[in-house]
Each structure stands twice: as C-alpha cells, then as structure tokens.
C-alpha cells in the first residue's frame, strides 16, 4: 500500500489499474493510502475508524460484474456497501460509482447508447442544491467521460444528484456521505487520450476522433480543473468532519 502524505485525516484509495490514477483530484489536508488490489494488495472488510476516515474507489477498464477478470471486485463492492451503512465518506468514480450502485441495490449494464466519451455537460437535480459534494458546482458543469457501461437503476433511498441526456445516472448519493459520479473529475487530457485510442473506430464513426476529443478537453482545462477542485475540497471537508467527530 502506497502512502501519500502523513497525519490525519486519512482516506483509503482503491486504484484498479495504472491507467486510472487519481490524476488532478486532490483532497487538501487529507493523507492518502493507495491500495492496488490488481497487484495482490488486499482490501479490509471494513475501514478501521482509527486509521481511515474516508474511501475513494477509482475507475477501471473492467466492468462492475467482471469478477473473473478482476477477482477483487466482490471485496470492493462489500467494502463500499458496509462503508455506506457505517456513514463513512465514500467517493466512487466511474467504475467506482457503478460498484457503489451495484453494492447498494442498483443495477449496472452495458450502455444501450454505446460508449460515452469526452467532455460532457452535467445537469444538477434539485437535490444537488444542498448536497455537500455538489452544491458548489451550480446548475451545470463539465465532466470528462470514458465509460461503456452504465448505471441503469439506483437502489431504494439513493438520491439522484446529476444527469444528462445520454445516461441519466451521472451522480448520486447513498445515505448522507457516500457518493458516486459516473464522470471523471480526476482525469487529465493525457490520460484520456490513452483511453480513447481503444475507441478510435467508434469515434470516427461518430464523425470525430480521439485527437478532436482531447483538443476539446485541453480547451476546457481551466473549467475542468475548477470542477475537480470543487469535488476535492468538498470531499476533504466531509472527511475532516468525520475524523473530528469519530463514529456515530
């Protein structure tokens, strides 16, 4: 397990592969422990409240149901489910969001409209206005996308926070502190360019190209950095509150 920073509060970060790092996403004042189950590192059954005050689960090329491909996924889903019940601050990104949805009564399937790639506009629902993670983003914001699977339903009691035309379940909250975002606030243009090479033919068939998509992302970089900053600051604040008050 790689440690980034020191002191408290601390967050456990589950990274599934080299090509899906934390990127531009930072959590000011929060120390990070990055665990790599793809390299044989094990996940805890439950976070130790004396050590970790939050959980981040990043994206990955595999599907949320690919237990044969990624045999650590059942443990990841179980950790997400128990963390949501325990009130641990959780942030699941893309695959991480899909795993959180699946672990809490939702359903994930292959996306009916094909891959969603590049920079898209997200629209807040009314519930986002006072949400601790997303209220600072306003009614619309930009989010990089890179997914072929989609969350098609959410579990009972889960609150939808953001949507768009292609795939409506773009951000949601389970309980008070567990969030999933289908888009990638963390991704940089260089990382996205690597992902898009595997979708070159699909993009050409849509009248665009990986180069054009990356160029648009470069053009929006200041806005995307600001969005990542809002996510990172807000999640760090929730984690800090959790560390200060302990378990409830």
Short mmCIF file of C-alpha atoms in Angstrom, two decimals:
data_model
loop_
_atom_site.label_atom_id
_atom_site.label_comp_id
_atom_site.label_asym_id
_atom_site.label_seq_id
_atom_site.Cartn_x
_atom_site.Cartn_y
_atom_site.Cartn_z
CA UNK A 1 0.00 0.00 0.00
CA UNK A 2 1.45 3.34 -1.06
CA UNK A 3 1.10 6.24 1.37
CA UNK A 4 0.80 9.83 0.16
CA UNK A 5 1.24 12.48 2.83
CA UNK A 6 1.03 11.95 6.57
CA UNK A 7 -1.09 12.70 9.59
CA UNK A 8 -4.83 12.72 9.89
CA UNK A 9 -7.47 12.58 8.47
CA UNK A 10 -6.74 9.71 6.09
CA UNK A 11 -8.53 8.21 3.11
CA UNK A 12 -8.12 4.75 1.58
CA UNK A 13 -7.94 4.96 -2.23
CA UNK A 14 -8.65 1.84 -4.30
CA UNK A 15 -6.84 2.06 -7.66
CA UNK A 16 -7.66 -0.73 -10.11
CA UNK A 17 -5.00 -0.16 -12.78
CA UNK A 18 -2.08 2.05 -13.81
CA UNK A 19 -4.17 3.85 -16.44
CA UNK A 20 -6.73 5.16 -13.92
CA UNK A 21 -4.87 7.16 -11.24
CA UNK A 22 -6.07 9.98 -9.01
CA UNK A 23 -4.84 12.43 -11.64
CA UNK A 24 -5.79 16.02 -10.91
CA UNK A 25 -8.07 15.15 -7.99
CA UNK A 26 -6.62 16.31 -4.66
CA UNK A 27 -8.05 16.40 -1.14
CA UNK A 28 -6.41 19.27 0.78
CA UNK A 29 -5.32 18.35 4.29
CA UNK A 30 -6.10 14.66 3.79
CA UNK A 31 -3.48 11.92 3.73
CA UNK A 32 -3.98 9.11 1.22
CA UNK A 33 -3.26 5.38 1.36
CA UNK A 34 -3.44 3.96 -2.17
CA UNK A 35 -4.18 0.23 -2.30
CA UNK A 36 -3.67 -1.75 -5.53
CA UNK A 37 -5.72 -4.96 -5.47
CA UNK A 38 -4.68 -5.60 -9.07
CA UNK A 39 -1.17 -6.13 -7.65
CA UNK A 40 -2.33 -8.52 -4.96
CA UNK A 41 -2.82 -5.98 -2.16
CA UNK A 42 -5.81 -6.84 -0.02
CA UNK A 43 -8.78 -4.72 0.96
CA UNK A 44 -10.10 -4.60 4.50
CA UNK A 45 -13.53 -5.99 5.28
CA UNK A 46 -14.36 -2.66 6.96
CA UNK A 47 -12.43 0.57 7.41
CA UNK A 48 -10.74 0.98 10.78
CA UNK A 49 -12.22 4.29 12.09
CA UNK A 50 -8.99 4.96 13.97
CA UNK A 51 -6.98 4.88 10.72
CA UNK A 52 -9.20 5.76 7.76
CA UNK A 53 -11.96 8.36 7.65
CA UNK A 54 -12.97 8.02 4.01
CA UNK A 55 -12.89 5.76 0.95
CA UNK A 56 -12.28 6.59 -2.72
CA UNK A 57 -12.76 3.95 -5.43
CA UNK A 58 -11.38 4.92 -8.84
CA UNK A 59 -12.23 3.83 -12.37
CA UNK A 60 -11.01 0.91 -14.43
CA UNK A 61 -11.37 -0.78 -17.79
CA UNK A 62 -13.21 -3.79 -16.37
CA UNK A 63 -16.97 -3.97 -15.87
CA UNK A 64 -18.56 -3.86 -12.42
CA UNK A 65 -19.55 -7.55 -12.82
CA UNK A 66 -16.17 -8.77 -14.16
CA UNK A 67 -15.30 -10.80 -11.07
CA UNK A 68 -13.40 -13.35 -13.16
CA UNK A 69 -11.28 -10.63 -14.75
CA UNK A 70 -10.80 -8.66 -11.53
CA UNK A 71 -11.27 -11.09 -8.61
CA UNK A 72 -11.05 -8.28 -6.06
CA UNK A 73 -14.34 -6.72 -7.19
CA UNK A 74 -16.56 -8.68 -4.73
CA UNK A 75 -14.42 -7.40 -1.84
CA UNK A 76 -14.62 -3.87 -3.26
CA UNK A 77 -18.41 -4.00 -3.51
CA UNK A 78 -18.62 -5.39 0.02
CA UNK A 79 -16.37 -2.62 1.37
CA UNK A 80 -18.47 0.02 -0.41
CA UNK A 81 -21.70 -1.41 0.98
CA UNK A 82 -20.51 -1.56 4.58
CA UNK A 83 -18.90 1.88 4.34
CA UNK A 84 -22.17 3.40 3.15
CA UNK A 85 -24.01 1.77 6.06
CA UNK A 86 -21.32 2.93 8.53
CA UNK A 87 -21.61 6.52 7.34
CA UNK A 88 -18.03 6.61 6.04
CA UNK A 89 -17.47 9.32 3.40
CA UNK A 90 -17.23 7.49 0.06
CA UNK A 91 -16.44 8.75 -3.43
CA UNK A 92 -16.80 6.28 -6.29
CA UNK A 93 -15.68 7.42 -9.74
CA UNK A 94 -16.95 5.77 -12.95
CA UNK A 95 -16.32 2.06 -12.22
CA UNK A 96 -16.25 3.04 -8.54
CA UNK A 97 -19.69 4.65 -8.91
CA UNK A 98 -21.01 1.58 -10.73
CA UNK A 99 -19.68 -0.68 -7.98
CA UNK A 100 -21.28 1.53 -5.33
CA UNK A 101 -24.61 1.44 -7.17
CA UNK A 102 -24.46 -2.34 -7.57
CA UNK A 103 -23.49 -2.78 -3.91
CA UNK A 104 -26.46 -0.75 -2.68
CA UNK A 105 -29.34 -2.19 -4.69
CA UNK A 106 -28.82 -0.59 -8.11
CA UNK A 107 -28.15 -2.20 -11.48
CA UNK A 108 -25.30 -1.76 -13.98
CA UNK A 109 -25.43 -2.93 -17.60
CA UNK A 110 -23.66 -2.37 -20.90
CA UNK A 111 -24.60 1.13 -22.06
CA UNK A 112 -27.50 0.95 -24.53
CA UNK A 113 -26.32 4.02 -26.48
CA UNK A 114 -22.70 2.95 -26.73
CA UNK A 115 -19.65 4.49 -25.06
CA UNK A 116 -19.85 7.99 -23.61
CA UNK A 117 -16.51 9.64 -24.40
CA UNK A 118 -15.06 13.10 -23.97
CA UNK A 119 -16.26 16.23 -22.20
CA UNK A 120 -20.00 16.34 -21.48
CA UNK A 121 -22.34 18.73 -19.71
CA UNK A 122 -23.92 17.53 -16.46
CA UNK A 123 -27.13 18.98 -15.05
CA UNK A 124 -27.86 19.16 -11.34
CA UNK A 125 -31.12 17.86 -9.95
CA UNK A 126 -32.99 19.83 -7.31
CA UNK A 127 -31.48 17.58 -4.64
CA UNK A 128 -27.96 18.80 -5.51
CA UNK A 129 -28.68 22.33 -4.29
CA UNK A 130 -27.83 21.46 -0.68
CA UNK A 131 -25.64 18.44 -1.30
CA UNK A 132 -22.28 18.54 0.49
CA UNK A 133 -20.30 17.33 -2.55
CA UNK A 134 -22.00 19.04 -5.49
CA UNK A 135 -23.72 22.20 -4.25
CA UNK A 136 -20.69 24.31 -5.18
CA UNK A 137 -20.95 23.44 -8.88
CA UNK A 138 -24.15 25.32 -9.77
CA UNK A 139 -26.84 24.05 -12.11
CA UNK A 140 -24.50 22.71 -14.84
CA UNK A 141 -20.84 21.76 -15.12
CA UNK A 142 -18.48 19.86 -17.39
CA UNK A 143 -17.29 16.33 -16.75
CA UNK A 144 -14.92 14.14 -18.78
CA UNK A 145 -16.43 10.79 -19.70
CA UNK A 146 -14.91 7.44 -20.55
CA UNK A 147 -17.33 4.56 -19.99
CA UNK A 148 -19.08 1.82 -21.94
CA UNK A 149 -21.23 0.51 -19.07
CA UNK A 150 -23.97 2.48 -17.35
CA UNK A 151 -25.92 2.62 -14.13
CA UNK A 152 -29.47 1.85 -15.23
CA UNK A 153 -31.16 1.98 -11.82
CA UNK A 154 -30.37 3.10 -8.28
CA UNK A 155 -31.18 1.38 -5.02
CA UNK A 156 -34.06 2.37 -2.76
CA UNK A 157 -33.38 5.61 -0.95
CA UNK A 158 -30.49 6.62 -3.22
CA UNK A 159 -30.69 10.28 -4.26
CA UNK A 160 -30.02 11.27 -7.88
CA UNK A 161 -27.89 14.44 -7.99
CA UNK A 162 -26.86 14.94 -11.62
CA UNK A 163 -27.98 13.73 -15.02
CA UNK A 164 -27.55 14.19 -18.78
CA UNK A 165 -29.30 13.10 -21.96
CA UNK A 166 -27.20 10.05 -22.81
CA UNK A 167 -27.03 8.34 -19.42
CA UNK A 168 -29.20 9.83 -16.68
CA UNK A 169 -27.48 8.45 -13.56
CA UNK A 170 -24.44 10.74 -13.55
CA UNK A 171 -24.14 11.47 -9.83
CA UNK A 172 -25.94 10.10 -6.78
CA UNK A 173 -25.72 9.84 -3.02
CA UNK A 174 -26.34 6.83 -0.81
CA UNK A 175 -27.23 7.93 2.70
CA UNK A 176 -25.55 11.14 3.78
CA UNK A 177 -21.90 10.58 2.85
CA UNK A 178 -21.49 8.04 0.02
CA UNK A 179 -21.32 9.50 -3.49
CA UNK A 180 -20.91 8.04 -6.95
CA UNK A 181 -20.06 10.06 -10.07
CA UNK A 182 -20.20 8.41 -13.49
CA UNK A 183 -17.90 11.05 -15.00
CA UNK A 184 -14.18 11.55 -14.28
CA UNK A 185 -13.34 14.75 -12.37
CA UNK A 186 -9.83 13.39 -11.86
CA UNK A 187 -8.80 12.62 -15.42
CA UNK A 188 -6.27 14.69 -17.36
CA UNK A 189 -6.16 15.12 -21.13
CA UNK A 190 -3.07 12.91 -21.42
CA UNK A 191 -4.72 10.03 -19.56
CA UNK A 192 -7.96 10.42 -21.52
CA UNK A 193 -6.00 10.31 -24.78
CA UNK A 194 -4.72 6.86 -23.85
CA UNK A 195 -8.23 5.61 -23.11
CA UNK A 196 -9.62 6.95 -26.38
CA UNK A 197 -7.17 5.08 -28.60
CA UNK A 198 -9.17 1.93 -27.92
CA UNK A 199 -12.28 3.70 -29.25
CA UNK A 200 -10.81 5.29 -32.38
CA UNK A 201 -13.08 3.48 -34.83
CA UNK A 202 -16.16 4.23 -32.77
CA UNK A 203 -15.28 7.93 -32.61
CA UNK A 204 -14.54 8.09 -36.33
CA UNK A 205 -17.95 6.55 -36.94
CA UNK A 206 -19.47 9.40 -34.96
CA UNK A 207 -17.70 12.00 -37.08
CA UNK A 208 -14.95 12.84 -34.61
CA UNK A 209 -11.60 11.42 -33.47
CA UNK A 210 -9.55 10.92 -30.32
CA UNK A 211 -7.48 13.96 -31.26
CA UNK A 212 -10.56 16.17 -31.59
CA UNK A 213 -11.97 14.98 -28.27
CA UNK A 214 -8.66 15.62 -26.50
CA UNK A 215 -8.38 19.05 -28.11
CA UNK A 216 -11.78 19.97 -26.68
CA UNK A 217 -10.64 18.79 -23.28
CA UNK A 218 -7.50 20.93 -23.50
CA UNK A 219 -9.68 23.92 -24.41
CA UNK A 220 -11.83 23.35 -21.32
CA UNK A 221 -8.93 22.56 -19.00
CA UNK A 222 -9.38 25.55 -16.67
CA UNK A 223 -13.05 24.75 -16.19
CA UNK A 224 -12.33 21.04 -15.63
CA UNK A 225 -9.62 21.87 -13.08
CA UNK A 226 -12.11 24.05 -11.23
CA UNK A 227 -14.67 21.22 -11.18
CA UNK A 228 -12.05 18.82 -9.82
CA UNK A 229 -11.15 21.40 -7.19
CA UNK A 230 -14.76 21.68 -6.01
CA UNK A 231 -15.03 17.89 -5.74
CA UNK A 232 -11.73 17.55 -3.91
CA UNK A 233 -12.33 20.42 -1.46
CA UNK A 234 -15.86 19.29 -0.66
CA UNK A 235 -14.93 15.65 -0.10
CA UNK A 236 -11.95 16.66 2.04
CA UNK A 237 -14.27 18.77 4.19
CA UNK A 238 -16.65 15.85 4.76
CA UNK A 239 -13.74 13.56 5.59
CA UNK A 240 -12.35 16.11 8.02
CA UNK A 241 -15.69 16.33 9.79
CA UNK A 242 -15.79 12.56 10.04
CA UNK A 243 -12.30 12.45 11.52
CA UNK A 244 -13.17 15.19 14.03
CA UNK A 245 -16.33 13.61 15.39
CA UNK A 246 -15.39 9.94 15.05
CA UNK A 247 -18.04 7.27 14.50
CA UNK A 248 -21.65 7.97 15.38
#
